[in-house]
Amino acid sequence: MRILQVSAEIFPLLKTGGLADIAGALPQALAAAGQDVRVLLPGFPQIVAGVAGLAPVAELRAPWGESARLLKGGIGAADVPAYVIDAPGLYDRPGNPYEDANRQPYGDSHKRFALLGWAAAQLAQGLDPDWQPELVHAHDWHAGLAPAYLAFADWRGRPRVRSVFTIHNLAYQGLFAPWNFTELGLPGEAFQLNGLEFHGQVSFMKAGLYFSDRLSTVSPTYAREIQTPEQGFGLDGLLRGRSGVLTGILNAVDDTVWNPASDPLLAAGYDVRRPGGKATCKAALQQALGLAVAPDAPVFTIVSRLTEQKGLPLVLDGLDTLVAQGGQLALLGSGDGWMEDAFRRRAAAAPESVSVTIGYNEPLAHQLFAGSDVTLVPSLFEPCGLTQMYGLRYGSLPLVHRVGGLADTVVDSTLEDMADGVATGFTFDEFSDAGYHRALRRAFALHARPADWRRVRATGMRRPADWGTAATAYIEMYQQALR
Ligand code: ADP
Ligand code: GLC
């Protein structure tokens, strides 16, 4: 199958969250399964700099008249073929892909991401004479217009190219003012309730949800949750209507990036059979962060965007209890200013027990999973979540709110699940200080029983999360879309 993957970020070139990890790993997994896969990316500076051998393929004219070039090159050792949209006026700016240096959304993002969907649809219609996809797989709202453009393209005399849309996070919808619609080059009929109109606005997310042939999201539980009013962000009715074509495919872990046995960023390597190196990693981490070098103090880690979604006020409220019981907290993250400040203040007040690093730091993220005992992910909602899976792989037991992908990947350490050998961490159901506290108490109670702790940790480290399984599920969905 010829498959075009469309996303705004891709690891290792440009990453603001888990989307990049998936966009980086999925094409390689599909290629390993024998598929002919290419990626399409906006020409952000890090992408233009990171894709090897970029050469022009075609001229591209946006619906609003702006010209751009389509380039092609390859990514990484696997040399994944990548198309890049060269439009410096839209993409070459300071800040991240979505916000300027002052964390304000760019005023013309409807154009910046419409061009992504537009280029995908043009490729599907023969823009590159050497290669045309049979299927376009668009990720999140940034690529949401691709299915809409494909739905309105003229397919007379050739097979219709199908589309699949994956929701990584329904909370971010790409909403724009109605007057922006006229610039998008879509027929008027697209802007209605049965289309991409959402309460009078243009919704790129809804375009993907409405016009794609198949839909997926990144865990089975989240696939159910988004069909309810509580978690549907106003789109649950549409999602219930499309439940027949919606599947939840759990994210996987890229073993070439996240493997404690071969991770070059760690002080020592280890695996489930020889876990000894983990203690070395813990001591090195405590030392590097200025925490008390105490082998018996359970280290809790957070590697996260600091936003409402991630439930971190629970951790702030419970921090005194965590420290009073002899625990340490090591946080790496960036996001909302008030949360950054709140965590910074806690670290300043107790530097031997609380370490807070504000910013983005890939090596430190690896060292935190390796050097910690517990990975905290108390998210209010979580489509899949990758950090709990990295925690599992690195022997840092996840403590999670039992929602979305967290519910699908972590089994609570109850007596019966420990007896059955399936427990891998700690979960709580009620999103409240009380719920979080009880899970925290379970973590401390288990930590006081080292043999049980090691058994649960080993179960977690063995939990399969391979991309081969996920790729098979995606291929099955692609085949359904093509049928
Ligand atoms: P989300 O995509 O909602 O942010 P995920 O758990 O799916 O949540 O993915 C987060 C990804 O971003 C993980 O790979 C995690 O390690 C990484 N990450 C988050 N914050 C940071 C940071 N400050 N520094 C380095 N990596 C980070
Ligand atoms: C989103 C979600 C996260 C998920 C990631 C990758 O950013 O918030 O839960 O793991 O996408 O699919």
Coordinates of C-alpha atoms and ligand atoms in Angstrom, one line a residue:
M1 CA 0.0 0.0 0.0
R2 CA 1.2 3.5 -0.8
I3 CA 0.5 5.6 2.4
L4 CA 1.2 9.3 3.0
Q5 CA 1.5 10.2 6.7
V6 CA 0.7 13.9 7.4
S7 CA 1.6 15.5 10.7
A8 CA 2.9 18.8 12.1
E9 CA 5.7 17.3 14.2
I10 CA 8.1 14.4 14.0
F11 CA 10.7 12.9 16.3
P12 CA 13.7 13.4 16.3
L13 CA 13.4 16.7 14.3
L14 CA 10.7 18.6 16.0
K15 CA 8.7 17.6 19.1
T16 CA 6.3 19.4 21.5
G17 CA 4.5 16.2 22.7
G18 CA 3.7 12.6 22.1
L19 CA 2.4 13.2 18.6
A20 CA 6.0 13.6 17.4
D21 CA 7.0 10.3 18.9
I22 CA 4.2 8.5 17.1
A23 CA 4.7 10.4 13.8
G24 CA 8.4 9.3 14.0
A25 CA 7.8 5.7 14.8
L26 CA 4.7 4.7 12.8
P27 CA 6.2 5.2 9.3
Q28 CA 9.2 3.0 10.2
A29 CA 6.9 0.3 11.7
L30 CA 4.7 0.4 8.5
A31 CA 7.8 0.2 6.3
A32 CA 9.1 -2.7 8.3
A33 CA 5.7 -4.4 7.6
G34 CA 6.3 -4.0 3.9
Q35 CA 4.3 -0.8 3.2
D36 CA 5.4 1.9 0.9
V37 CA 5.1 4.9 3.2
R38 CA 6.1 8.6 3.0
V39 CA 5.6 11.5 5.3
L40 CA 4.5 15.1 4.6
L41 CA 5.6 17.9 7.0
P42 CA 5.4 21.7 7.2
G43 CA 8.8 23.3 6.5
F44 CA 9.5 24.5 10.1
P45 CA 13.2 25.5 10.4
Q46 CA 14.0 22.3 12.4
I47 CA 12.4 20.1 9.8
V48 CA 14.1 21.9 6.8
A49 CA 17.4 21.6 8.7
G50 CA 16.9 17.9 9.7
V51 CA 15.6 16.2 6.5
A52 CA 18.6 15.0 4.5
G53 CA 19.0 15.7 0.8
L54 CA 16.1 18.0 0.3
A55 CA 15.4 18.7 -3.4
P56 CA 12.5 20.4 -5.1
V57 CA 9.7 18.2 -6.5
A58 CA 7.0 20.7 -7.6
E59 CA 5.6 24.1 -7.2
L60 CA 2.6 24.4 -5.0
R61 CA -0.1 27.1 -5.1
A62 CA -2.2 27.6 -2.0
P63 CA -6.0 28.2 -2.5
W64 CA -5.5 31.9 -1.4
G65 CA -2.8 32.4 -4.1
E66 CA 0.4 32.1 -2.1
S67 CA 3.2 30.1 -3.7
A68 CA 5.3 27.4 -2.0
R69 CA 7.7 24.7 -3.1
L70 CA 7.4 21.0 -2.3
L71 CA 10.7 19.5 -1.4
K72 CA 11.6 15.8 -0.9
G73 CA 14.3 14.2 1.2
G74 CA 14.8 11.5 3.8
I75 CA 14.7 11.2 7.6
G76 CA 17.1 9.3 9.8
A77 CA 19.1 6.1 9.4
A78 CA 16.0 4.4 7.9
D79 CA 15.9 7.2 5.3
V80 CA 12.1 7.5 5.6
P81 CA 11.0 9.5 2.4
A82 CA 9.7 12.9 3.5
Y83 CA 8.0 15.7 1.6
V84 CA 8.5 19.1 3.1
I85 CA 6.4 22.2 2.3
D86 CA 8.9 25.0 1.8
A87 CA 7.0 28.2 2.7
P88 CA 9.3 30.4 4.9
G89 CA 6.7 33.1 5.1
L90 CA 4.4 30.7 7.0
Y91 CA 6.7 28.4 8.9
D92 CA 10.1 30.1 9.5
R93 CA 9.3 31.9 12.7
P94 CA 10.5 31.9 16.3
G95 CA 8.5 30.0 18.9
N96 CA 7.0 26.5 18.5
P97 CA 4.8 25.3 15.6
Y98 CA 1.6 26.6 17.1
E99 CA 2.6 29.6 19.2
D100 CA 5.0 32.6 19.0
A101 CA 7.8 33.3 21.4
N102 CA 5.3 34.9 23.8
R103 CA 3.1 31.7 23.7
Q104 CA 0.4 33.4 21.7
P105 CA -1.2 31.5 18.8
Y106 CA -0.2 32.8 15.4
G107 CA -2.9 34.9 13.7
D108 CA -2.7 33.0 10.4
S109 CA -2.6 29.4 11.6
H110 CA -5.6 28.5 9.4
K111 CA -3.4 29.1 6.4
R112 CA -0.3 27.6 7.9
F113 CA -2.1 24.3 8.5
A114 CA -4.6 24.5 5.6
L115 CA -1.5 24.3 3.3
L116 CA -0.5 21.1 5.0
G117 CA -3.8 19.4 4.2
W118 CA -3.9 21.0 0.8
A119 CA -0.4 19.7 -0.1
A120 CA -1.5 16.2 1.0
A121 CA -4.5 16.4 -1.3
Q122 CA -2.4 17.7 -4.2
L123 CA 0.1 14.8 -3.7
A124 CA -2.9 12.4 -3.8
Q125 CA -3.9 14.0 -7.1
G126 CA -0.5 13.6 -8.8
L127 CA 1.6 16.6 -7.7
D128 CA 4.7 14.3 -7.6
P129 CA 4.6 12.4 -11.0
D130 CA 6.8 9.7 -9.5
W131 CA 4.6 8.7 -6.5
Q132 CA 1.0 9.0 -5.5
P133 CA -0.5 7.7 -2.3
E134 CA -3.5 5.4 -2.3
L135 CA -4.3 6.5 1.2
V136 CA -3.6 9.6 3.2
H137 CA -3.3 9.3 7.0
A138 CA -3.8 12.6 8.7
H139 CA -2.8 13.2 12.4
D140 CA -4.7 15.7 14.7
W141 CA -6.3 19.0 13.7
H142 CA -3.2 20.3 12.0
A143 CA -3.8 17.9 9.2
G144 CA -7.5 17.8 9.5
L145 CA -8.3 19.6 6.2
A146 CA -6.6 16.8 4.2
P147 CA -9.7 14.6 4.3
A148 CA -11.9 17.5 3.4
Y149 CA -9.9 18.4 0.4
L150 CA -9.8 14.8 -0.7
A151 CA -13.6 14.5 -0.2
F152 CA -14.2 17.4 -2.7
A153 CA -11.5 16.5 -5.2
D154 CA -12.5 15.5 -8.7
W155 CA -11.8 11.7 -9.0
R156 CA -13.3 11.2 -12.4
G157 CA -11.2 8.7 -14.4
R158 CA -9.0 7.6 -11.5
P159 CA -9.4 5.7 -8.2
R160 CA -10.4 7.9 -5.3
V161 CA -7.7 8.3 -2.7
R162 CA -9.0 7.3 0.7
S163 CA -8.3 9.1 4.0
V164 CA -7.8 8.1 7.6
F165 CA -7.8 10.6 10.5
T166 CA -6.3 9.9 13.9
I167 CA -7.3 11.9 17.0
H168 CA -4.3 12.3 19.3
N169 CA -6.1 14.9 21.5
L170 CA -9.7 16.1 21.0
A171 CA -9.0 19.1 23.4
Y172 CA -7.1 20.9 20.6
Q173 CA -9.5 21.5 17.7
G174 CA -8.0 24.2 15.5
L175 CA -11.0 26.6 15.6
F176 CA -10.9 29.7 13.4
A177 CA -13.2 32.6 12.6
P178 CA -15.9 31.9 10.0
W179 CA -14.5 34.6 7.6
N180 CA -11.3 32.5 7.3
F181 CA -13.3 29.9 5.5
T182 CA -13.3 31.8 2.1
E183 CA -9.5 31.5 2.0
L184 CA -9.5 27.7 2.3
G185 CA -10.5 26.8 -1.3
L186 CA -13.4 24.5 -0.2
P187 CA -16.9 24.7 -1.6
G188 CA -19.5 26.5 0.4
E189 CA -21.3 23.3 1.3
A190 CA -18.3 22.2 3.4
F191 CA -19.2 25.0 5.9
Q192 CA -22.3 23.6 7.5
L193 CA -23.3 21.4 10.4
N194 CA -22.8 18.3 8.2
G195 CA -19.2 19.5 7.5
L196 CA -16.5 21.5 9.3
E197 CA -18.7 24.1 10.8
F198 CA -18.7 24.1 14.7
H199 CA -20.8 26.6 16.5
G200 CA -20.3 29.2 13.8
Q201 CA -16.6 28.6 13.5
V202 CA -14.3 26.7 11.2
S203 CA -13.1 23.5 12.9
F204 CA -10.1 21.7 11.4
M205 CA -10.6 18.9 13.9
K206 CA -14.2 18.4 12.8
A207 CA -13.1 18.5 9.1
G208 CA -11.0 15.4 9.9
L209 CA -13.7 13.7 11.9
Y210 CA -16.4 14.3 9.3
F211 CA -14.7 13.9 6.0
S212 CA -12.3 11.0 6.6
D213 CA -13.1 7.4 5.5
R214 CA -11.9 5.9 8.8
L215 CA -11.2 7.3 12.2
S216 CA -8.9 6.2 14.9
T217 CA -7.7 7.4 18.3
V218 CA -4.8 6.3 20.4
S219 CA -6.3 4.0 22.9
P220 CA -9.5 1.8 23.1
T221 CA -10.7 3.5 26.3
Y222 CA -10.3 7.0 24.8
A223 CA -12.2 5.8 21.7
R224 CA -15.2 5.1 24.1
E225 CA -14.7 8.2 26.2
I226 CA -14.9 10.7 23.4
Q227 CA -18.3 9.4 22.5
T228 CA -19.7 10.8 25.8
P229 CA -20.7 14.4 26.5
E230 CA -18.2 14.5 29.4
Q231 CA -15.2 13.9 27.2
G232 CA -16.5 14.7 23.7
F233 CA -15.7 18.4 23.7
G234 CA -19.0 19.0 21.8
L235 CA -18.1 16.5 19.1
D236 CA -19.4 13.4 20.9
G237 CA -22.6 13.3 18.8
L238 CA -20.6 13.2 15.5
L239 CA -18.3 10.6 17.0
R240 CA -21.2 8.4 18.1
G241 CA -22.6 8.7 14.6
R242 CA -19.3 7.5 13.2
S243 CA -18.7 4.8 15.8
G244 CA -18.8 2.1 13.1
V245 CA -15.7 3.5 11.5
L246 CA -13.9 4.6 14.7
T247 CA -11.2 2.4 16.4
G248 CA -8.8 2.8 19.3
I249 CA -5.3 1.7 18.5
L250 CA -3.0 1.8 21.4
N251 CA 0.3 3.7 20.9
A252 CA 3.5 1.7 21.2
V253 CA 7.1 2.3 22.4
D254 CA 9.9 2.9 19.9
D255 CA 12.5 0.4 21.1
T256 CA 15.3 2.1 19.3
V257 CA 14.8 5.2 21.4
W258 CA 13.4 3.9 24.7
N259 CA 15.3 0.8 25.9
P260 CA 17.2 0.9 29.2
A261 CA 19.5 -1.9 28.0
S262 CA 20.8 0.1 25.0
D263 CA 20.1 3.7 26.0
P264 CA 23.3 5.7 25.5
L265 CA 22.0 8.6 27.7
L266 CA 22.0 6.5 30.9
A267 CA 24.7 6.2 33.6
A268 CA 24.3 2.4 33.4
G269 CA 22.4 0.0 31.2
Y270 CA 19.9 -2.6 32.7
D271 CA 17.0 -4.8 31.8
V272 CA 14.5 -7.0 33.5
R273 CA 16.9 -9.8 34.0
R274 CA 19.8 -7.7 35.2
P275 CA 18.1 -4.7 36.8
G276 CA 21.2 -3.7 38.9
G277 CA 22.1 -0.8 36.7
K278 CA 18.9 1.0 37.7
A279 CA 20.4 1.8 41.2
T280 CA 23.4 3.4 39.5
C281 CA 21.1 5.5 37.3
K282 CA 19.1 6.6 40.5
A283 CA 22.2 7.6 42.4
A284 CA 23.5 9.5 39.3
L285 CA 20.2 11.3 38.9
Q286 CA 19.9 12.3 42.6
Q287 CA 23.5 13.6 42.4
A288 CA 22.9 15.5 39.2
L289 CA 19.7 17.1 40.5
G290 CA 21.1 18.0 43.9
L291 CA 18.7 15.7 45.7
A292 CA 19.8 13.8 48.8
V293 CA 21.6 10.7 47.4
A294 CA 19.4 8.2 49.3
P295 CA 19.0 4.8 47.7
D296 CA 15.9 4.0 49.8
A297 CA 14.0 7.2 49.2
P298 CA 11.4 6.5 46.5
V299 CA 12.0 9.0 43.7
F300 CA 8.8 10.1 41.9
T301 CA 9.1 11.7 38.5
I302 CA 7.0 13.9 36.2
V303 CA 8.0 14.5 32.5
S304 CA 5.2 16.6 31.2
R305 CA 3.7 19.5 29.5
L306 CA 2.5 21.7 32.4
T307 CA -1.2 22.2 31.4
E308 CA -4.6 21.6 32.8
Q309 CA -4.9 18.2 31.1
K310 CA -2.1 16.7 33.1
G311 CA -3.7 16.9 36.5
L312 CA -0.6 18.3 38.3
P313 CA -2.5 20.4 40.9
L314 CA -3.1 17.0 42.6
V315 CA 0.7 16.6 42.8
L316 CA 1.2 20.1 44.2
D317 CA -1.5 19.5 46.8
G318 CA 0.0 16.1 47.8
L319 CA 3.6 17.2 47.7
D320 CA 4.0 17.7 51.5
T321 CA 2.7 14.3 52.2
L322 CA 5.0 12.8 49.6
V323 CA 8.0 14.4 51.1
A324 CA 6.9 13.8 54.7
Q325 CA 6.8 10.0 53.9
G326 CA 10.4 10.2 52.7
G327 CA 9.8 10.5 49.0
Q328 CA 11.5 12.8 46.5
L329 CA 10.0 14.5 43.4
A330 CA 12.0 15.2 40.2
L331 CA 10.0 17.2 37.6
L332 CA 10.8 18.1 34.1
G333 CA 8.3 20.2 32.2
S334 CA 7.2 23.5 30.7
G335 CA 3.9 25.1 30.1
D336 CA 1.5 27.3 32.1
G337 CA 3.4 30.0 33.9
W338 CA 1.5 29.7 37.2
M339 CA 2.3 26.0 37.3
E340 CA 6.0 26.5 36.5
D341 CA 6.2 29.1 39.3
A342 CA 4.4 26.9 41.8
F343 CA 6.7 23.9 41.2
R344 CA 9.8 26.2 41.2
R345 CA 8.8 27.6 44.6
R346 CA 8.4 24.1 46.1
A347 CA 11.9 23.1 44.8
A348 CA 13.4 26.3 46.3
A349 CA 11.8 25.4 49.7
A350 CA 13.1 21.8 49.8
P351 CA 16.0 21.4 47.3
E352 CA 17.1 18.1 48.8
S353 CA 13.7 16.5 48.2
V354 CA 12.2 18.4 45.3
S355 CA 13.9 19.1 42.0
V356 CA 12.2 21.1 39.2
T357 CA 13.6 21.6 35.8
I358 CA 11.7 24.0 33.6
G359 CA 12.3 23.5 29.9
Y360 CA 12.5 20.8 27.3
N361 CA 15.3 18.3 27.7
E362 CA 15.3 14.9 25.9
P363 CA 18.4 13.4 27.7
L364 CA 17.1 14.4 31.1
A365 CA 13.7 12.8 30.3
H366 CA 15.5 9.4 29.7
Q367 CA 17.5 9.8 32.9
L368 CA 14.4 10.6 34.9
F369 CA 12.6 7.4 33.8
A370 CA 15.7 5.4 34.5
G371 CA 16.6 7.0 37.8
S372 CA 13.1 7.1 39.4
D373 CA 10.9 4.6 41.1
V374 CA 7.5 6.0 40.2
T375 CA 6.3 7.9 37.2
L376 CA 3.3 10.2 38.1
V377 CA 0.7 10.7 35.4
P378 CA -2.5 11.9 37.3
S379 CA -4.0 13.4 34.1
L380 CA -7.6 14.6 34.1
F381 CA -7.9 13.0 30.7
E382 CA -5.3 11.3 28.6
P383 CA -5.9 10.0 25.0
C384 CA -3.0 7.5 25.4
G385 CA 0.0 8.9 27.3
L386 CA 3.5 7.8 26.5
T387 CA 5.3 8.7 29.7
Q388 CA 3.6 5.9 31.7
M389 CA 4.7 3.5 29.0
Y390 CA 8.3 4.8 29.2
G391 CA 8.1 4.5 33.0
L392 CA 7.0 0.9 32.7
R393 CA 9.8 0.1 30.2
Y394 CA 12.4 1.7 32.5
G395 CA 11.1 0.1 35.7
S396 CA 9.5 3.3 37.1
L397 CA 6.1 2.2 38.3
P398 CA 3.3 4.5 36.9
L399 CA 0.9 6.1 39.2
V400 CA -2.0 7.2 37.1
H401 CA -5.6 8.4 37.0
R402 CA -7.5 5.5 35.5
V403 CA -8.7 7.2 32.2
G404 CA -8.0 6.9 28.5
G405 CA -4.8 5.2 27.6
L406 CA -3.7 5.2 31.2
A407 CA -6.5 2.8 32.0
D408 CA -5.4 0.6 29.1
T409 CA -1.7 0.4 30.1
V410 CA -1.5 0.3 33.9
V411 CA -2.8 -2.4 36.3
D412 CA -3.2 -1.4 39.9
S413 CA -1.2 -3.2 42.6
T414 CA -4.2 -4.7 44.3
L415 CA -3.6 -8.0 46.2
E416 CA -5.5 -10.0 43.7
D417 CA -3.7 -8.5 40.6
M418 CA -0.3 -8.9 42.4
A419 CA -1.2 -12.6 43.1
D420 CA -2.1 -13.0 39.4
G421 CA 1.2 -11.4 38.4
V422 CA -0.5 -8.7 36.3
A423 CA 0.0 -5.6 38.5
T424 CA 2.3 -3.0 37.0
G425 CA 1.6 0.2 39.0
F426 CA -1.0 2.3 40.8
T427 CA -4.3 3.7 39.6
F428 CA -7.0 5.9 41.1
D429 CA -10.5 6.3 39.8
E430 CA -11.8 9.5 41.5
F431 CA -10.0 12.6 40.3
S432 CA -9.6 14.2 43.7
D433 CA -6.9 14.8 46.3
A434 CA -8.4 11.9 48.3
G435 CA -8.2 9.6 45.3
Y436 CA -4.6 10.6 44.5
H437 CA -3.6 10.2 48.1
R438 CA -4.8 6.7 48.4
A439 CA -2.8 5.7 45.3
L440 CA 0.2 7.4 46.8
R441 CA -0.2 5.5 50.0
R442 CA -0.3 2.2 48.0
A443 CA 2.9 3.2 46.3
F444 CA 4.7 3.8 49.7
A445 CA 3.2 0.6 51.1
L446 CA 4.5 -1.5 48.2
H447 CA 7.9 0.3 48.3
A448 CA 8.2 -0.9 51.9
R449 CA 8.0 -4.5 50.6
P450 CA 11.0 -4.7 48.3
A451 CA 10.4 -8.2 47.0
D452 CA 6.9 -7.4 46.0
W453 CA 8.1 -4.1 44.5
R454 CA 10.6 -5.9 42.3
R455 CA 8.0 -8.4 41.1
V456 CA 5.6 -5.6 40.1
R457 CA 8.4 -3.7 38.4
A458 CA 9.5 -6.8 36.4
T459 CA 5.9 -7.3 35.2
G460 CA 5.8 -3.7 34.0
M461 CA 9.2 -3.9 32.3
R462 CA 8.0 -7.0 30.4
R463 CA 4.7 -5.4 29.3
P464 CA 4.7 -5.7 25.5
A465 CA 4.3 -2.3 23.7
D466 CA 5.8 -3.2 20.3
W467 CA 5.2 -1.2 17.2
G468 CA 4.7 -4.3 15.1
T469 CA 1.3 -5.0 16.8
A470 CA 0.2 -1.4 16.4
A471 CA 1.3 -1.3 12.8
T472 CA -0.7 -4.4 12.1
A473 CA -3.8 -2.7 13.5
Y474 CA -3.2 0.4 11.4
I475 CA -2.8 -1.7 8.2
E476 CA -6.1 -3.5 8.9
M477 CA -7.8 -0.1 9.2
Y478 CA -6.2 1.1 6.0
Q479 CA -7.4 -2.0 4.2
Q480 CA -10.9 -1.3 5.5
A481 CA -10.7 2.3 4.2
L482 CA -9.6 1.1 0.8
R483 CA -12.4 -1.5 0.5
Ligands
ADP1 P1 1.3 14.7 25.4 O1 1.5 14.3 24.0 O2 -0.1 15.0 25.8 O3 2.2 15.8 25.8 P2 2.5 12.1 26.0 O4 2.7 11.4 27.2 O5 1.8 11.3 24.9 O6 1.7 13.4 26.3 O7 3.9 12.5 25.3 C1 4.7 13.4 25.9 C2 6.1 13.2 25.2 O8 6.8 14.4 25.4 C3 6.9 12.1 25.9 O9 7.8 11.6 24.9 C4 7.7 12.9 26.9 O10 8.9 12.2 27.3 C5 8.0 14.2 26.2 N1 8.1 15.3 27.1 C6 7.2 16.1 27.7 N2 7.7 17.1 28.4 C7 9.0 17.1 28.1 C8 10.1 17.9 28.5 N3 10.0 19.0 29.3 N4 11.4 17.5 28.1 C9 11.6 16.4 27.3 N5 10.6 15.6 26.9 C10 9.3 15.9 27.3
GLC2 C1 -1.6 13.5 22.5 C2 -2.1 13.0 23.8 C3 -1.4 11.9 24.4 C4 -0.9 10.9 23.4 C5 -0.1 11.6 22.3 C6 0.3 10.7 21.2 O1 -0.6 14.6 22.7 O2 -2.3 14.1 24.7 O3 -2.2 11.2 25.4 O4 -0.1 9.9 23.9 O5 -1.0 12.5 21.7 O6 -0.7 9.9 20.6

